[in-house]
Amino acid sequence: MSTETQPSDVISKEKPTPAKKPEEKPVDLPAFEKGLSDKITEKFGDKIEVAFVKEDRVRINVGRENVHEVAEFIRDELNFDHVESVSGVDFPKDKEIEVVYHIGSYTDSSLSRQILVLATRAQREDNPIPGKDATILPTLRNIFYSVEFHEREIFEMFGVFFEGHPDNRRLLLPEDWADLPPLRKDFDSRGR
Amino acid sequence: MTTEIMPGLALQKVDERIMTLNVGPQHPGSGHMRIVVQIDGDYIVACDPDPGYVHRGEEKMAEYRNYITNIPHLERPVIHDSCNVLYPYVLGAEELLGIEVPERAKYIRVIASELNRCIYIMYWLAIYGIFLGHSTMFMWPAGDREFLIDLMEKMSGARVTHAHFVPGGVRNDLPPNFEDVCLRQVNYFEKRIKEYAAVFYDNPILISRTQDTGVLSKQDAIRLGTTGSVLRASGVDYDLRVKEPYDVYDELDIHTNVMKEGDAYARSRIPWLDMMESCNIIRQALQKMPKSGSVRTKLKPNPKTKVPATVYKRVESGRGSLGCYIVSDGKTEPYRLKLSVPSFRNLIALPYLLKGEKLGNMPSVYWSLNYWPVEADR
């Protein structure tokens, strides 16, 4: 069942990601997942925000300046070892582009059901020049090797430049694509 | 060595010793993708996979269609495995829309998903056989697939693109007498694929071409985030049907096939063992399935999610773990839909496996990755 049922979420209609702290809820949280989120909260305090804790999924929102050290902590202390999926989500109203890492673990059998969702946001430009504007995030490739192709895909589809990524070329799009990054909301595929 | 002078136009210094070779995108040995390999004599020194030739923008299309009309186009990335590629989307949509699924529908889904896994693997095996020059291994799987395709046709009405899973259950109930026909066909199918050992898997020519070729160590398999048969061939015991059971997989007894060699032979053998396991699962599911009952919870037309929420669901497909991340803003369409596909995740291993191999080993390594180019491009 979709988890966030508190009324405050419904008000923020334009913000699809519910970003409310679970401490305010009277719902009993799953213990193991709560333990994971507590470890991160204990270490980083105000720098991160626990968006939700539900069965098998914990979501952490973090600012772009701290995403590197949080990811390092997740790998070294919490034993997560690979990234399953990297998704971009465009929020034109917030002038931000969200990049969401779904991190899993093969080595630790107690974590094999878990997915830790790490979300960060990059500044969004109305007239993007991919790679040469302020839409920049630090890369996580030196922490999780498996993000290599995923971050290349985000770069071409959203124009988010990953600083420090060794290979920021196009992947899926044609080499001579000169339009907007196509998964942004202002790229309307109808009538093209 | 390259300097980009304009977007898409690069100058490259020609090396006297290294030759750059474009394999694909229309070469039959590469599938619908291009692999740029640099060779020194007969040895590959660098490899740069270039997917995207069949990119169709499935994720963008999903933002313009509601939760029901998204079904037929989302199965297009892998039409042979269409039930499995829809599975995480359907599970995610059910969670967002808040629908309960009838028990009988869950079992039908498990049967359809396992049948589809076998259909996909048979197709992959046929391709793997023909690219190693083994024509019999093209003919046999391509023919034996038909038994299961006929079963899926009986179940859903379509031979390949079924669009059978919908949020709330499955589209149609099983036809009368399906259980008996299914049991008979699956038993025969299992007997038939066991014969492949003599002609293919124990064949010394296949073994000499694939053993110790393209070895992926366990550490690298984990570090690169590979999944499915590639991961299990490298000795990691990870199958989502066991580790994170969805629908009724937790009520079934499933054995995970693991090999620790990590070479092309292990990667080609694991899917074959998986098919036998699928036959076991189908037999168990047929036995435990409720004999009657509803198969679909009726939805309102144009259903809306109740609150803005996100969901990430994953299933074990024929190639590995397949995830679907849906962001909903409470409207009838998804705000953003991301398919995290196993082919795309396994592709990252290709440059590592090919480096130092002979050019002639490229097909046996490349196809052993269980890679489906159309799925990786989405």
CSV table of N, CA and C in Angstrom, one decimal, chain B residues 270-331:
chain,number,residue,atom,x,y,z
B,270,ILE,N,24.1,-21.6,-16.8
B,270,ILE,CA,23.2,-21.2,-15.8
B,270,ILE,C,21.8,-21.0,-16.4
B,271,PRO,N,21.6,-20.3,-17.5
B,271,PRO,CA,20.2,-20.2,-18.0
B,271,PRO,C,19.5,-21.5,-18.3
B,272,TRP,N,20.3,-22.5,-18.8
B,272,TRP,CA,19.8,-23.8,-19.1
B,272,TRP,C,19.3,-24.5,-17.8
B,273,LEU,N,20.1,-24.4,-16.7
B,273,LEU,CA,19.7,-25.0,-15.5
B,273,LEU,C,18.5,-24.2,-14.9
B,274,ASP,N,18.4,-22.9,-15.2
B,274,ASP,CA,17.3,-22.1,-14.7
B,274,ASP,C,16.0,-22.6,-15.4
B,275,MET,N,16.1,-23.1,-16.6
B,275,MET,CA,14.8,-23.5,-17.3
B,275,MET,C,14.3,-24.8,-16.6
B,276,MET,N,15.2,-25.7,-16.2
B,276,MET,CA,14.7,-26.9,-15.5
B,276,MET,C,14.1,-26.5,-14.1
B,277,GLU,N,14.7,-25.5,-13.5
B,277,GLU,CA,14.1,-25.0,-12.2
B,277,GLU,C,12.7,-24.4,-12.5
B,278,SER,N,12.6,-23.7,-13.6
B,278,SER,CA,11.3,-23.1,-14.0
B,278,SER,C,10.2,-24.2,-14.1
B,279,CYS,N,10.6,-25.3,-14.8
B,279,CYS,CA,9.7,-26.4,-14.9
B,279,CYS,C,9.2,-26.9,-13.6
B,280,ASN,N,10.1,-27.0,-12.6
B,280,ASN,CA,9.8,-27.4,-11.3
B,280,ASN,C,8.8,-26.4,-10.7
B,281,ILE,N,9.1,-25.1,-10.8
B,281,ILE,CA,8.2,-24.1,-10.2
B,281,ILE,C,6.8,-24.2,-10.8
B,282,ILE,N,6.7,-24.4,-12.2
B,282,ILE,CA,5.4,-24.4,-12.8
B,282,ILE,C,4.6,-25.6,-12.3
B,283,ARG,N,5.3,-26.8,-12.1
B,283,ARG,CA,4.6,-27.9,-11.6
B,283,ARG,C,4.0,-27.7,-10.2
B,284,GLN,N,4.9,-27.0,-9.3
B,284,GLN,CA,4.4,-26.7,-8.0
B,284,GLN,C,3.3,-25.7,-8.0
B,285,ALA,N,3.4,-24.7,-8.9
B,285,ALA,CA,2.3,-23.7,-8.9
B,285,ALA,C,1.0,-24.3,-9.4
B,286,LEU,N,1.1,-25.2,-10.4
B,286,LEU,CA,-0.1,-25.8,-10.9
B,286,LEU,C,-0.8,-26.6,-9.8
B,287,GLN,N,0.0,-27.2,-8.9
B,287,GLN,CA,-0.6,-28.0,-7.8
B,287,GLN,C,-1.2,-27.2,-6.8
B,288,LYS,N,-0.6,-26.1,-6.4
B,288,LYS,CA,-1.1,-25.3,-5.3
B,288,LYS,C,-2.1,-24.2,-5.7
B,289,MET,N,-2.3,-24.0,-7.0
B,289,MET,CA,-3.2,-23.0,-7.4
B,289,MET,C,-4.6,-23.2,-7.0
B,290,PRO,N,-5.4,-22.2,-6.5
B,290,PRO,CA,-6.8,-22.5,-6.3
B,290,PRO,C,-7.5,-22.8,-7.6
B,291,LYS,N,-8.4,-23.8,-7.5
B,291,LYS,CA,-9.0,-24.3,-8.7
B,291,LYS,C,-10.0,-23.3,-9.4
B,292,SER,N,-10.5,-22.4,-8.5
B,292,SER,CA,-11.5,-21.4,-9.1
B,292,SER,C,-11.4,-20.1,-8.4
B,293,GLY,N,-12.0,-19.1,-8.8
B,293,GLY,CA,-12.0,-17.9,-8.1
B,293,GLY,C,-11.7,-16.7,-9.1
B,294,SER,N,-11.8,-15.5,-8.6
B,294,SER,CA,-11.6,-14.4,-9.5
B,294,SER,C,-10.1,-14.2,-9.8
B,295,VAL,N,-9.8,-13.7,-11.0
B,295,VAL,CA,-8.5,-13.5,-11.4
B,295,VAL,C,-8.1,-12.0,-11.6
B,296,ARG,N,-9.1,-11.1,-11.3
B,296,ARG,CA,-8.8,-9.7,-11.6
B,296,ARG,C,-9.7,-8.9,-10.7
B,297,THR,N,-9.0,-7.9,-10.0
B,297,THR,CA,-9.8,-6.9,-9.3
B,297,THR,C,-10.1,-5.8,-10.3
B,298,LYS,N,-11.4,-5.5,-10.3
B,298,LYS,CA,-11.9,-4.5,-11.3
B,298,LYS,C,-11.3,-3.1,-10.9
B,299,LEU,N,-10.9,-2.4,-11.9
B,299,LEU,CA,-10.4,-1.1,-11.7
B,299,LEU,C,-11.4,-0.1,-12.2
B,300,LYS,N,-11.4,1.1,-11.7
B,300,LYS,CA,-12.1,2.2,-12.3
B,300,LYS,C,-11.4,2.6,-13.6
B,301,PRO,N,-12.2,3.1,-14.6
B,301,PRO,CA,-11.5,3.6,-15.7
B,301,PRO,C,-10.6,4.8,-15.3
B,302,ASN,N,-9.4,4.9,-16.0
B,302,ASN,CA,-8.5,6.0,-15.7
B,302,ASN,C,-8.2,6.1,-14.2
B,303,PRO,N,-7.6,5.1,-13.6
B,303,PRO,CA,-7.4,5.1,-12.1
B,303,PRO,C,-6.4,6.1,-11.7
B,304,LYS,N,-6.6,6.8,-10.6
B,304,LYS,CA,-5.6,7.8,-10.0
B,304,LYS,C,-5.0,7.2,-8.8
B,305,THR,N,-3.7,7.6,-8.6
B,305,THR,CA,-3.1,7.2,-7.4
B,305,THR,C,-3.6,8.1,-6.3
B,306,LYS,N,-3.6,7.6,-5.1
B,306,LYS,CA,-4.3,8.3,-4.0
B,306,LYS,C,-3.5,9.5,-3.6
B,307,VAL,N,-2.2,9.3,-3.3
B,307,VAL,CA,-1.4,10.4,-2.8
B,307,VAL,C,-0.1,10.4,-3.7
B,308,PRO,N,0.6,11.5,-3.7
B,308,PRO,CA,1.9,11.5,-4.4
B,308,PRO,C,2.8,10.6,-3.6
B,309,ALA,N,3.4,9.7,-4.3
B,309,ALA,CA,4.3,8.7,-3.7
B,309,ALA,C,5.3,8.2,-4.7
B,310,THR,N,6.3,7.5,-4.2
B,310,THR,CA,7.2,6.8,-5.1
B,310,THR,C,7.3,5.3,-4.7
B,311,VAL,N,7.6,4.5,-5.7
B,311,VAL,CA,7.7,3.1,-5.4
B,311,VAL,C,8.8,2.5,-6.3
B,312,TYR,N,9.5,1.6,-5.8
B,312,TYR,CA,10.5,0.8,-6.5
B,312,TYR,C,10.3,-0.6,-6.3
B,313,LYS,N,9.9,-1.3,-7.4
B,313,LYS,CA,9.7,-2.8,-7.3
B,313,LYS,C,10.7,-3.5,-8.2
B,314,ARG,N,11.0,-4.7,-7.9
B,314,ARG,CA,11.9,-5.4,-8.8
B,314,ARG,C,11.5,-6.9,-8.8
B,315,VAL,N,11.8,-7.5,-9.9
B,315,VAL,CA,11.5,-9.0,-10.1
B,315,VAL,C,12.7,-9.6,-10.7
B,316,GLU,N,12.8,-10.9,-10.7
B,316,GLU,CA,13.8,-11.7,-11.4
B,316,GLU,C,13.3,-12.0,-12.7
B,317,SER,N,13.9,-11.4,-13.8
B,317,SER,CA,13.4,-11.7,-15.1
B,317,SER,C,14.4,-12.8,-15.7
B,318,GLY,N,14.2,-13.1,-17.0
B,318,GLY,CA,15.0,-14.1,-17.6
B,318,GLY,C,16.5,-13.7,-17.7
B,319,ARG,N,16.8,-12.4,-17.5
B,319,ARG,CA,18.2,-12.0,-17.6
B,319,ARG,C,18.7,-11.5,-16.2
B,320,GLY,N,17.9,-11.3,-15.3
B,320,GLY,CA,18.3,-10.8,-14.0
B,320,GLY,C,17.3,-9.9,-13.3
B,321,SER,N,17.7,-9.2,-12.3
B,321,SER,CA,16.8,-8.4,-11.6
B,321,SER,C,16.4,-7.2,-12.4
B,322,LEU,N,15.1,-7.0,-12.5
B,322,LEU,CA,14.5,-5.9,-13.3
B,322,LEU,C,13.7,-5.0,-12.4
B,323,GLY,N,14.1,-3.8,-12.3
B,323,GLY,CA,13.4,-2.9,-11.4
B,323,GLY,C,12.6,-1.8,-12.1
B,324,CYS,N,11.6,-1.3,-11.4
B,324,CYS,CA,10.8,-0.3,-12.0
B,324,CYS,C,10.5,0.8,-10.9
B,325,TYR,N,10.9,2.0,-11.2
B,325,TYR,CA,10.8,3.1,-10.3
B,325,TYR,C,9.7,4.0,-10.8
B,326,ILE,N,8.6,4.2,-10.0
B,326,ILE,CA,7.5,5.0,-10.5
B,326,ILE,C,7.4,6.2,-9.5
B,327,VAL,N,7.4,7.4,-10.1
B,327,VAL,CA,7.1,8.6,-9.3
B,327,VAL,C,5.7,9.1,-9.7
B,328,SER,N,4.8,9.2,-8.7
B,328,SER,CA,3.5,9.6,-9.0
B,328,SER,C,3.2,10.9,-8.3
B,329,ASP,N,2.4,11.8,-9.0
B,329,ASP,CA,2.1,13.0,-8.4
B,329,ASP,C,0.5,13.1,-8.2
B,330,GLY,N,-0.1,11.9,-8.1
B,330,GLY,CA,-1.5,11.9,-7.8
B,330,GLY,C,-2.4,12.1,-9.1
B,331,LYS,N,-1.8,12.0,-10.2
B,331,LYS,CA,-2.6,12.1,-11.5
B,331,LYS,C,-2.8,10.8,-12.1
